[in-house]
Tab-separated table of C-alpha atoms and ligand atoms in Angstrom:
chain	number	residue	atom	x	y	z
H	1	MET	CA	0.000	0.000	0.000
H	2	PRO	CA	1.162	3.582	-0.570
H	3	TYR	CA	2.641	5.301	2.482
H	4	THR	CA	2.311	8.939	3.444
H	5	LYS	CA	3.922	11.052	6.118
H	6	HIS	CA	0.855	10.338	8.236
H	7	ASP	CA	1.498	6.559	8.231
H	8	PHE	CA	5.030	7.069	9.568
H	9	GLU	CA	3.792	9.585	12.146
H	10	THR	CA	1.284	7.018	13.389
H	11	ILE	CA	3.894	4.247	13.735
H	12	LEU	CA	6.332	6.553	15.549
H	13	LYS	CA	3.623	7.972	17.780
H	14	GLN	CA	2.901	4.495	19.163
H	15	ALA	CA	6.497	4.516	20.431
H	16	GLY	CA	6.139	8.087	21.702
H	17	LEU	CA	8.445	9.516	19.022
H	18	PRO	CA	8.077	12.452	16.623
H	19	LEU	CA	8.773	12.108	12.886
H	20	PRO	CA	12.194	13.748	12.416
H	21	VAL	CA	11.791	14.460	8.669
H	22	ALA	CA	9.376	16.963	7.135
H	23	ASP	CA	7.841	14.616	4.569
H	24	ILE	CA	7.853	10.968	3.438
H	25	GLN	CA	5.887	9.543	0.548
H	26	ILE	CA	6.028	6.113	-1.049
H	27	ALA	CA	3.424	6.004	-3.816
H	28	PRO	CA	2.975	5.817	-7.575
H	29	GLY	CA	3.574	9.139	-9.344
H	30	VAL	CA	5.448	10.836	-6.471
H	31	CYS	CA	8.009	12.146	-8.978
H	32	ASN	CA	5.301	14.166	-10.766
H	33	ASP	CA	4.760	16.376	-7.719
H	34	VAL	CA	8.411	17.347	-7.208
H	35	ALA	CA	7.950	21.092	-7.810
H	36	LYS	CA	4.885	21.272	-5.572
H	37	ASN	CA	6.619	19.286	-2.812
H	38	ILE	CA	9.736	21.468	-2.785
H	39	GLU	CA	7.533	24.562	-2.571
H	40	ARG	CA	5.491	23.062	0.260
H	41	LEU	CA	8.695	22.400	2.180
H	42	GLY	CA	9.405	26.130	1.934
H	43	ILE	CA	12.669	25.691	0.021
H	44	SER	CA	13.511	28.210	-2.700
H	45	GLY	CA	16.643	29.070	-4.659
H	46	ASP	CA	19.047	27.154	-6.886
H	47	ILE	CA	18.883	23.367	-6.868
H	48	LEU	CA	21.581	20.823	-7.690
H	49	LEU	CA	20.212	17.482	-8.879
H	50	VAL	CA	22.679	14.601	-8.383
H	51	ALA	CA	22.281	11.184	-9.994
H	52	ASP	CA	24.280	8.473	-11.713
H	53	MET	CA	23.676	7.352	-15.282
H	54	HIS	CA	21.160	4.695	-14.264
H	55	THR	CA	19.194	6.693	-11.728
H	56	PHE	CA	19.161	9.677	-14.087
H	57	ASN	CA	17.465	7.505	-16.691
H	58	ALA	CA	15.153	5.913	-14.124
H	59	ALA	CA	13.940	9.142	-12.490
H	60	GLY	CA	16.365	12.080	-12.772
H	61	ARG	CA	15.433	13.152	-16.290
H	62	GLY	CA	11.727	13.117	-15.442
H	63	LEU	CA	12.335	15.197	-12.322
H	64	MET	CA	14.330	17.722	-14.364
H	65	ASP	CA	11.457	18.076	-16.825
H	66	ARG	CA	9.113	18.883	-13.966
H	67	LEU	CA	11.514	21.452	-12.553
H	68	ARG	CA	11.911	23.342	-15.841
H	69	ASP	CA	10.822	26.623	-14.253
H	70	GLN	CA	13.431	26.453	-11.482
H	71	GLU	CA	17.095	27.385	-11.351
H	72	LEU	CA	18.406	23.858	-11.687
H	73	ARG	CA	21.873	22.422	-12.239
H	74	HIS	CA	22.625	18.755	-12.532
H	75	LEU	CA	25.525	16.398	-11.956
H	76	VAL	CA	25.311	12.916	-13.455
H	77	PHE	CA	28.049	10.461	-12.503
H	78	PRO	CA	29.154	7.673	-14.848
H	79	GLU	CA	28.687	3.981	-14.081
H	80	GLY	CA	30.631	2.363	-11.217
H	81	LEU	CA	30.316	5.262	-8.753
H	82	LYS	CA	31.733	4.580	-5.275
H	83	PRO	CA	30.957	6.539	-2.083
H	84	ASP	CA	34.476	8.001	-2.196
H	85	VAL	CA	35.328	11.273	-0.499
H	86	GLN	CA	36.512	12.790	-3.803
H	87	TYR	CA	32.905	12.748	-5.080
H	88	VAL	CA	31.682	14.445	-1.910
H	89	THR	CA	34.106	17.268	-2.746
H	90	GLN	CA	32.917	17.331	-6.350
H	91	ILE	CA	29.266	17.632	-5.286
H	92	GLN	CA	30.154	20.406	-2.851
H	93	GLU	CA	31.905	22.355	-5.613
H	94	GLU	CA	28.966	21.940	-7.993
H	95	ALA	CA	26.499	22.946	-5.276
H	96	GLN	CA	28.116	26.331	-4.551
H	97	ASN	CA	25.316	28.881	-3.941
H	98	CYS	CA	22.614	26.201	-4.178
H	99	ARG	CA	19.846	26.082	-1.567
H	100	LEU	CA	19.042	22.390	-2.040
H	101	ILE	CA	20.595	19.133	-3.192
H	102	LEU	CA	18.129	16.804	-4.859
H	103	ALA	CA	19.633	13.322	-4.615
H	104	VAL	CA	18.263	10.788	-7.104
H	105	GLY	CA	19.450	7.245	-6.448
H	106	SER	CA	19.976	4.711	-3.690
H	107	GLY	CA	22.904	3.793	-1.411
H	108	THR	CA	25.907	5.547	-2.936
H	109	ILE	CA	24.161	8.698	-4.193
H	110	ASN	CA	22.345	9.030	-0.875
H	111	ASP	CA	25.581	8.749	1.146
H	112	LEU	CA	27.459	11.231	-1.054
H	113	CYS	CA	24.665	13.844	-1.059
H	114	LYS	CA	23.918	13.389	2.646
H	115	ARG	CA	27.543	14.119	3.524
H	116	ALA	CA	28.023	16.945	0.966
H	117	SER	CA	24.839	18.794	1.982
H	118	TYR	CA	25.708	18.368	5.664
H	119	GLN	CA	29.110	19.945	5.131
H	120	LEU	CA	27.570	22.791	3.092
H	121	ASP	CA	24.848	23.163	5.725
H	122	ILE	CA	22.031	23.065	3.159
H	123	PRO	CA	19.068	20.638	3.062
H	124	TYR	CA	18.885	17.604	0.811
H	125	ILE	CA	15.907	15.647	-0.446
H	126	ILE	CA	16.296	12.022	-1.505
H	127	TYR	CA	14.334	10.530	-4.398
H	128	GLY	CA	15.034	6.870	-3.659
H	129	THR	CA	15.166	4.799	-6.839
H	130	ALA	CA	15.448	1.315	-5.254
H	131	PRO	CA	14.370	-0.367	-1.991
H	132	SER	CA	17.952	-1.547	-1.578
H	133	MET	CA	19.240	-0.447	1.847
H	134	ASN	CA	18.231	1.186	5.129
H	135	GLY	CA	20.270	4.392	4.880
H	136	TYR	CA	17.577	6.712	3.469
H	137	ALA	CA	16.500	7.799	6.936
H	138	SER	CA	19.768	7.529	8.856
H	139	ALA	CA	21.872	10.500	9.892
H	140	ASN	CA	25.309	8.992	9.138
H	141	ALA	CA	27.060	8.638	5.814
H	142	SER	CA	29.254	5.699	4.844
H	143	ILE	CA	32.180	7.241	2.931
H	144	ILE	CA	35.450	5.732	1.631
H	145	GLU	CA	38.598	7.625	2.568
H	146	HIS	CA	42.102	6.170	1.961
H	147	ASN	CA	40.471	2.912	0.775
H	148	LEU	CA	38.653	2.395	4.080
H	149	LYS	CA	34.938	2.808	4.710
H	150	HIS	CA	34.158	5.281	7.500
H	151	THR	CA	30.876	6.154	9.160
H	152	LEU	CA	30.891	9.945	9.061
H	153	PRO	CA	28.489	12.418	10.664
H	154	ALA	CA	25.813	13.806	8.359
H	155	HIS	CA	22.137	14.727	8.686
H	156	LEU	CA	18.714	13.377	7.847
H	157	PRO	CA	17.150	14.315	4.529
H	158	THR	CA	14.468	17.009	4.716
H	159	ALA	CA	12.173	14.650	2.833
H	160	ILE	CA	12.186	11.128	1.400
H	161	TYR	CA	10.245	10.406	-1.777
H	162	MET	CA	10.017	6.985	-3.380
H	163	ASP	CA	7.964	6.611	-6.549
H	164	THR	CA	6.501	3.116	-6.762
H	165	GLU	CA	6.638	3.213	-10.565
H	166	VAL	CA	10.413	3.729	-10.340
H	167	LEU	CA	10.904	1.226	-7.483
H	168	THR	CA	9.100	-1.637	-9.227
H	169	ASN	CA	11.459	-1.232	-12.189
H	170	ALA	CA	14.619	-1.281	-10.046
H	171	PRO	CA	17.130	-4.076	-10.763
H	172	MET	CA	15.984	-7.248	-8.950
H	173	ARG	CA	19.382	-7.559	-7.231
H	174	LEU	CA	18.773	-4.208	-5.528
H	175	ILE	CA	15.365	-5.400	-4.320
H	176	HIS	CA	17.029	-8.575	-2.970
H	177	SER	CA	19.585	-6.352	-1.295
H	178	GLY	CA	16.878	-4.398	0.562
H	179	LEU	CA	15.297	-7.646	1.696
H	180	GLY	CA	18.675	-8.966	2.935
H	181	ASP	CA	19.402	-5.761	4.857
H	182	SER	CA	15.954	-6.117	6.523
H	183	LEU	CA	16.383	-9.803	7.342
H	184	CYS	CA	19.029	-9.072	9.996
H	185	ARG	CA	16.636	-7.300	12.384
H	186	THR	CA	16.385	-10.496	14.448
H	187	THR	CA	20.103	-11.372	14.587
H	188	ALA	CA	21.112	-7.755	15.262
H	189	GLN	CA	18.533	-7.426	18.039
H	190	THR	CA	19.657	-10.707	19.621
H	191	ASP	CA	23.352	-9.732	19.532
H	192	TRP	CA	22.637	-6.235	20.857
H	193	LEU	CA	20.531	-7.658	23.690
H	194	LEU	CA	23.193	-10.306	24.470
H	195	SER	CA	25.786	-7.591	25.092
H	196	HIS	CA	23.302	-5.665	27.230
H	197	LEU	CA	22.406	-8.685	29.388
H	198	LEU	CA	26.027	-9.750	29.902
H	199	PHE	CA	27.809	-6.409	30.197
H	200	ASN	CA	25.052	-3.880	30.771
H	201	THR	CA	25.824	-1.986	27.542
H	202	PRO	CA	23.013	0.347	26.347
H	203	TYR	CA	20.034	-1.287	24.597
H	204	SER	CA	16.615	-0.149	23.445
H	205	ALA	CA	13.682	-2.199	22.146
H	206	VAL	CA	12.100	0.873	20.530
H	207	PRO	CA	13.782	0.570	17.094
H	208	PHE	CA	12.343	-2.957	16.802
H	209	GLN	CA	8.881	-1.923	17.929
H	210	LEU	CA	8.770	0.386	14.884
H	211	LEU	CA	9.462	-2.524	12.512
H	212	MET	CA	7.311	-5.390	13.765
H	213	GLU	CA	4.123	-5.021	11.744
H	214	THR	CA	5.808	-4.041	8.507
H	215	GLU	CA	8.448	-6.759	8.902
H	216	SER	CA	5.887	-9.531	9.170
H	217	ARG	CA	4.011	-8.171	6.135
H	218	VAL	CA	7.222	-8.171	4.066
H	219	PHE	CA	8.453	-11.588	5.257
H	220	SER	CA	5.099	-13.335	4.839
H	221	ARG	CA	4.765	-12.166	1.229
H	222	ALA	CA	8.414	-12.354	0.156
H	223	GLU	CA	7.547	-14.310	-3.001
H	224	THR	CA	5.604	-11.306	-4.304
H	225	LEU	CA	8.824	-9.242	-4.300
H	226	ALA	CA	10.171	-11.540	-7.004
H	227	GLN	CA	7.018	-10.682	-8.995
H	228	ARG	CA	7.670	-6.949	-8.471
H	229	ASP	CA	4.316	-6.659	-6.722
H	230	THR	CA	3.577	-2.999	-6.037
H	231	ARG	CA	2.370	-3.486	-2.480
H	232	ALA	CA	5.279	-5.723	-1.499
H	233	ILE	CA	7.801	-3.209	-2.847
H	234	GLU	CA	6.095	-0.330	-1.029
H	235	ASP	CA	6.113	-2.351	2.211
H	236	LEU	CA	9.809	-3.192	1.817
H	237	SER	CA	10.609	0.501	1.173
H	238	ALA	CA	8.691	1.500	4.309
H	239	LEU	CA	10.490	-1.196	6.334
H	240	LEU	CA	13.893	0.139	5.218
H	241	ILE	CA	12.943	3.724	6.100
H	242	LEU	CA	11.697	2.594	9.525
H	243	SER	CA	14.965	0.720	10.094
H	244	GLY	CA	16.863	3.938	9.310
H	245	LEU	CA	14.657	5.891	11.716
H	246	GLY	CA	15.342	3.253	14.386
H	247	MET	CA	19.089	3.849	13.972
H	248	PHE	CA	18.504	7.596	14.125
H	249	PHE	CA	16.662	7.316	17.442
H	250	ALA	CA	19.190	4.790	18.820
H	251	GLY	CA	21.952	7.260	17.970
H	252	GLY	CA	23.941	4.627	16.071
H	253	SER	CA	23.738	1.585	13.813
H	254	GLN	CA	23.486	-0.919	16.714
H	255	PRO	CA	19.853	-1.987	16.045
H	256	ALA	CA	20.641	-2.858	12.420
H	257	SER	CA	24.270	-3.950	12.427
H	258	GLN	CA	25.849	-6.600	14.640
H	259	GLY	CA	27.515	-9.973	13.992
H	260	GLU	CA	25.998	-10.452	10.530
H	261	HIS	CA	27.387	-7.065	9.425
H	262	LEU	CA	30.774	-7.838	10.997
H	263	ILE	CA	31.077	-10.952	8.846
H	264	ALA	CA	30.334	-8.915	5.711
H	265	HIS	CA	32.961	-6.326	6.746
H	266	ALA	CA	35.407	-9.167	7.393
H	267	ILE	CA	34.857	-10.654	3.939
H	268	GLU	CA	35.652	-7.262	2.401
H	269	ALA	CA	38.677	-6.736	4.642
H	270	PHE	CA	40.218	-10.207	4.203
H	271	PHE	CA	39.226	-10.945	0.605
H	272	PRO	CA	39.024	-7.644	-1.308
H	273	ALA	CA	39.270	-9.403	-4.676
H	274	LEU	CA	36.002	-11.375	-4.375
H	275	PRO	CA	33.284	-10.639	-6.964
H	276	GLU	CA	31.327	-7.459	-6.219
H	277	THR	CA	28.032	-8.041	-4.498
H	278	TYR	CA	25.527	-5.632	-2.984
H	279	HIS	CA	25.641	-4.957	0.731
H	280	GLY	CA	22.184	-6.363	1.441
H	281	GLU	CA	22.786	-9.487	-0.664
H	282	GLN	CA	25.752	-10.195	1.623
H	283	ILE	CA	23.722	-9.465	4.761
H	284	GLY	CA	20.997	-11.932	3.743
H	285	VAL	CA	23.597	-14.716	3.639
H	286	THR	CA	25.537	-13.669	6.755
H	287	THR	CA	22.249	-13.335	8.679
H	288	LEU	CA	21.473	-17.018	8.058
H	289	PHE	CA	24.892	-17.951	9.467
H	290	MET	CA	24.405	-15.734	12.540
H	291	SER	CA	20.910	-17.036	13.154
H	292	ARG	CA	22.128	-20.668	13.059
H	293	LEU	CA	25.007	-19.808	15.392
H	294	GLN	CA	22.750	-18.000	17.888
H	295	HIS	CA	20.311	-20.912	18.057
H	296	HIS	CA	23.153	-23.430	18.364
H	297	LEU	CA	24.929	-21.566	21.174
H	298	LEU	CA	21.732	-21.035	23.140
H	299	ASP	CA	21.137	-24.782	22.941
H	300	ALA	CA	24.686	-25.410	24.220
H	301	GLY	CA	24.655	-23.168	27.317
H	302	PRO	CA	25.146	-22.155	30.055
H	303	TRP	CA	28.608	-21.133	28.916
H	304	ALA	CA	31.758	-20.649	30.980
H	305	LEU	CA	33.312	-17.492	29.514
H	306	PRO	CA	37.102	-17.207	30.008
H	307	PRO	CA	38.802	-13.777	30.209
H	308	TYR	CA	38.836	-11.997	26.831
H	309	GLN	CA	42.010	-10.239	25.725
H	310	ALA	CA	43.263	-9.028	22.356
H	311	ASP	CA	45.747	-11.393	20.726
H	312	THR	CA	48.153	-8.868	19.147
H	313	ARG	CA	49.803	-11.456	16.913
H	314	LEU	CA	46.462	-12.464	15.414
H	315	PHE	CA	45.600	-8.848	14.518
H	316	GLU	CA	49.033	-8.360	12.955
H	317	ARG	CA	48.882	-11.605	11.012
H	318	LEU	CA	45.430	-10.963	9.510
H	319	LEU	CA	45.264	-7.211	8.923
H	320	PRO	CA	47.421	-4.454	7.385
H	321	ALA	CA	49.504	-2.724	10.097
H	322	GLU	CA	47.424	0.474	10.423
H	323	THR	CA	44.096	-1.376	10.394
H	324	ALA	CA	45.422	-3.915	12.911
H	325	LYS	CA	46.346	-1.137	15.317
H	326	HIS	CA	42.995	0.605	14.953
H	327	CYS	CA	40.975	-2.618	15.330
H	328	GLN	CA	42.957	-3.776	18.338
H	329	MET	CA	42.291	-0.504	20.106
H	330	GLU	CA	38.582	-0.851	19.404
H	331	PHE	CA	38.628	-4.495	20.541
H	332	GLN	CA	39.900	-3.380	23.963
H	333	GLU	CA	36.456	-1.860	24.595
H	334	LYS	CA	34.924	-5.352	24.762
H	335	ALA	CA	37.886	-7.145	26.366
H	336	TYR	CA	37.469	-8.166	30.021
H	337	ASP	CA	39.602	-9.606	32.816
H	338	SER	CA	39.383	-12.712	35.006
H	339	GLN	CA	37.248	-10.988	37.630
H	340	GLU	CA	34.593	-10.069	35.056
H	341	SER	CA	34.901	-13.521	33.520
H	342	ALA	CA	33.974	-15.094	36.869
H	343	ALA	CA	31.086	-12.662	37.383
H	344	VAL	CA	29.599	-13.214	33.914
H	345	THR	CA	29.973	-16.992	34.146
H	346	GLN	CA	28.246	-17.006	37.526
H	347	TYR	CA	25.437	-14.817	36.158
H	348	LEU	CA	24.914	-17.287	33.305
H	349	GLN	CA	24.880	-20.293	35.637
H	350	GLU	CA	22.300	-18.714	37.924
H	351	ASN	CA	20.047	-17.043	35.323
H	352	TRP	CA	20.379	-19.266	32.274
H	353	VAL	CA	16.698	-20.064	31.735
H	354	ASP	CA	15.576	-16.456	31.984
H	355	PHE	CA	18.593	-15.192	29.985
H	356	ARG	CA	17.898	-17.634	27.164
H	357	HIS	CA	14.203	-16.871	27.197
H	358	GLN	CA	14.783	-13.127	26.829
H	359	LEU	CA	16.997	-13.717	23.793
H	360	GLN	CA	14.685	-16.300	22.247
H	361	LYS	CA	11.823	-13.786	22.288
H	362	THR	CA	13.706	-11.654	19.731
H	363	MET	CA	14.637	-14.587	17.479
H	364	LEU	CA	13.069	-16.262	14.460
H	365	PRO	CA	13.767	-19.829	13.315
H	366	THR	CA	16.633	-19.899	10.805
H	367	SER	CA	14.396	-21.862	8.441
H	368	THR	CA	11.894	-18.968	8.421
H	369	LEU	CA	14.642	-16.527	7.424
H	370	GLU	CA	15.972	-18.914	4.800
H	371	ASN	CA	12.503	-19.382	3.326
H	372	VAL	CA	12.059	-15.595	3.068
H	373	LEU	CA	15.220	-15.300	0.959
H	374	LYS	CA	14.362	-18.329	-1.139
H	375	ALA	CA	10.771	-17.200	-1.732
H	376	ALA	CA	12.114	-13.936	-3.157
H	377	CYS	CA	14.699	-15.892	-5.223
H	378	ALA	CA	17.479	-13.982	-3.393
H	379	PRO	CA	20.944	-15.509	-2.827
H	380	ALA	CA	20.929	-17.637	0.344
H	381	THR	CA	24.367	-19.305	0.396
H	382	PRO	CA	27.968	-18.014	0.334
H	383	GLU	CA	28.482	-19.861	-2.948
H	384	ALA	CA	25.588	-17.951	-4.544
H	385	LEU	CA	27.586	-14.758	-3.907
H	386	GLY	CA	30.762	-16.246	-5.378
H	387	TRP	CA	32.332	-16.787	-1.944
H	388	LYS	CA	34.308	-19.981	-1.319
H	389	ALA	CA	33.162	-21.893	1.777
H	390	GLU	CA	36.642	-21.752	3.336
H	391	ASP	CA	36.927	-17.971	2.840
H	392	PHE	CA	33.494	-17.506	4.368
H	393	HIS	CA	34.415	-19.578	7.399
H	394	HIS	CA	37.675	-17.699	7.839
H	395	ALA	CA	35.719	-14.404	7.805
H	396	CYS	CA	33.138	-15.724	10.306
H	397	ARG	CA	35.821	-16.912	12.715
H	398	HIS	CA	37.791	-13.682	12.695
H	399	ALA	CA	35.088	-11.048	12.184
H	400	MET	CA	35.013	-10.360	15.919
H	401	LEU	CA	38.463	-8.736	15.576
H	402	LEU	CA	37.041	-5.827	13.616
H	403	ARG	CA	34.757	-3.994	16.038
H	404	ASN	CA	33.981	-3.259	19.661
H	405	ARG	CA	30.486	-4.801	19.510
H	406	PHE	CA	30.227	-8.002	21.591
H	407	THR	CA	28.140	-10.543	19.670
H	408	PHE	CA	27.527	-14.280	19.433
H	409	LEU	CA	30.679	-14.368	17.280
H	410	ASP	CA	32.605	-13.577	20.473
H	411	ILE	CA	30.725	-16.291	22.392
H	412	ALA	CA	31.628	-18.827	19.684
H	413	ARG	CA	35.255	-17.709	19.826
H	414	LEU	CA	35.384	-17.834	23.640
H	415	THR	CA	33.719	-21.229	23.923
H	416	GLU	CA	35.387	-22.569	20.751
H	417	ASN	CA	31.983	-23.784	19.667
H	418	TRP	CA	31.009	-22.970	16.062
H	419	GLY	CA	28.303	-25.594	15.709
Z	501	ZN	ZN1	23.158	-2.952	6.442
């Protein structure tokens, strides 16, 4: 079904939250109203439209036609655009004296325009061309600098518009990618809650409350995504926007990025030459692994958790020197000594049934998740992404080196139990 600003306001209101963007619309023909919408938002002055070749053809040209009467410049990137800092600079140069950046695209274009407009301190509006990822409504931008991806501060778009007629024609791999990036709600929530229960790190159930109804609609009709069903694609788009809003209110990516995302980062860090795949396609596959691991380890408890310290030689053996140093420093934030080891192990012994129950409430059977991917004809195995089984296992076993988030990957490492 089409979504308006009002639908998002209603969902957020149930959690006691205000809608932090001025407008959201997911509906057929949204592109036609671009001039009216910009005026309603009270924005006037020169506009820079930013797209790549594909998104310009899909929606950018049509938007330009409808903005004929405005002072409008445009910047269309060639194929193969990456979210590299040099393009942020290029957008900023092109947008000199503009009052608005109109971003037309999905992941990369959104990240570049979000960061460029933030640095110029002008608003940006995103015309999302594919339901491919959950960054439309998040306030951070993922930007490559010196060959490394960084999460940099940025701001929310003033408005998010997604035209169903454009979305239903998006490449199927991008639709699969959006589904994969949504699938990890359960594994991310379980990992985030695990860390909270064991180490009292911050946790909030609110981001997940926002997703529940839409998630079950998307998962229960996943096969209709493969048929490019209008309603299914609108629901998936809404789910991705809600996931972004959840991250915004959590003040970080924790509700949507835990062990399953670490494995995907590890694959990219350890095996940079593997065939290119979309972020969400990877997350679909890594989510199935995480889900299996979580279920297996909860069946194998209560665990005795030994002290956790960084193994310097392991970091140095597996990562380039600079990265190793950075990751080891971050790892220290989740390391703990023998005193804490005894306390956590005792807690698990005494509270195992309740501990496990709390985690199980956030989980779905792995077979359910697998069936969602398969119903949509999305890749569901490492091999389907061109990843060798041994490379995938290497990444899974060492992904915990890369970040400070304590997940079931750390439990598997500590208990030497990988299922
Ligand atoms: Zn993601």
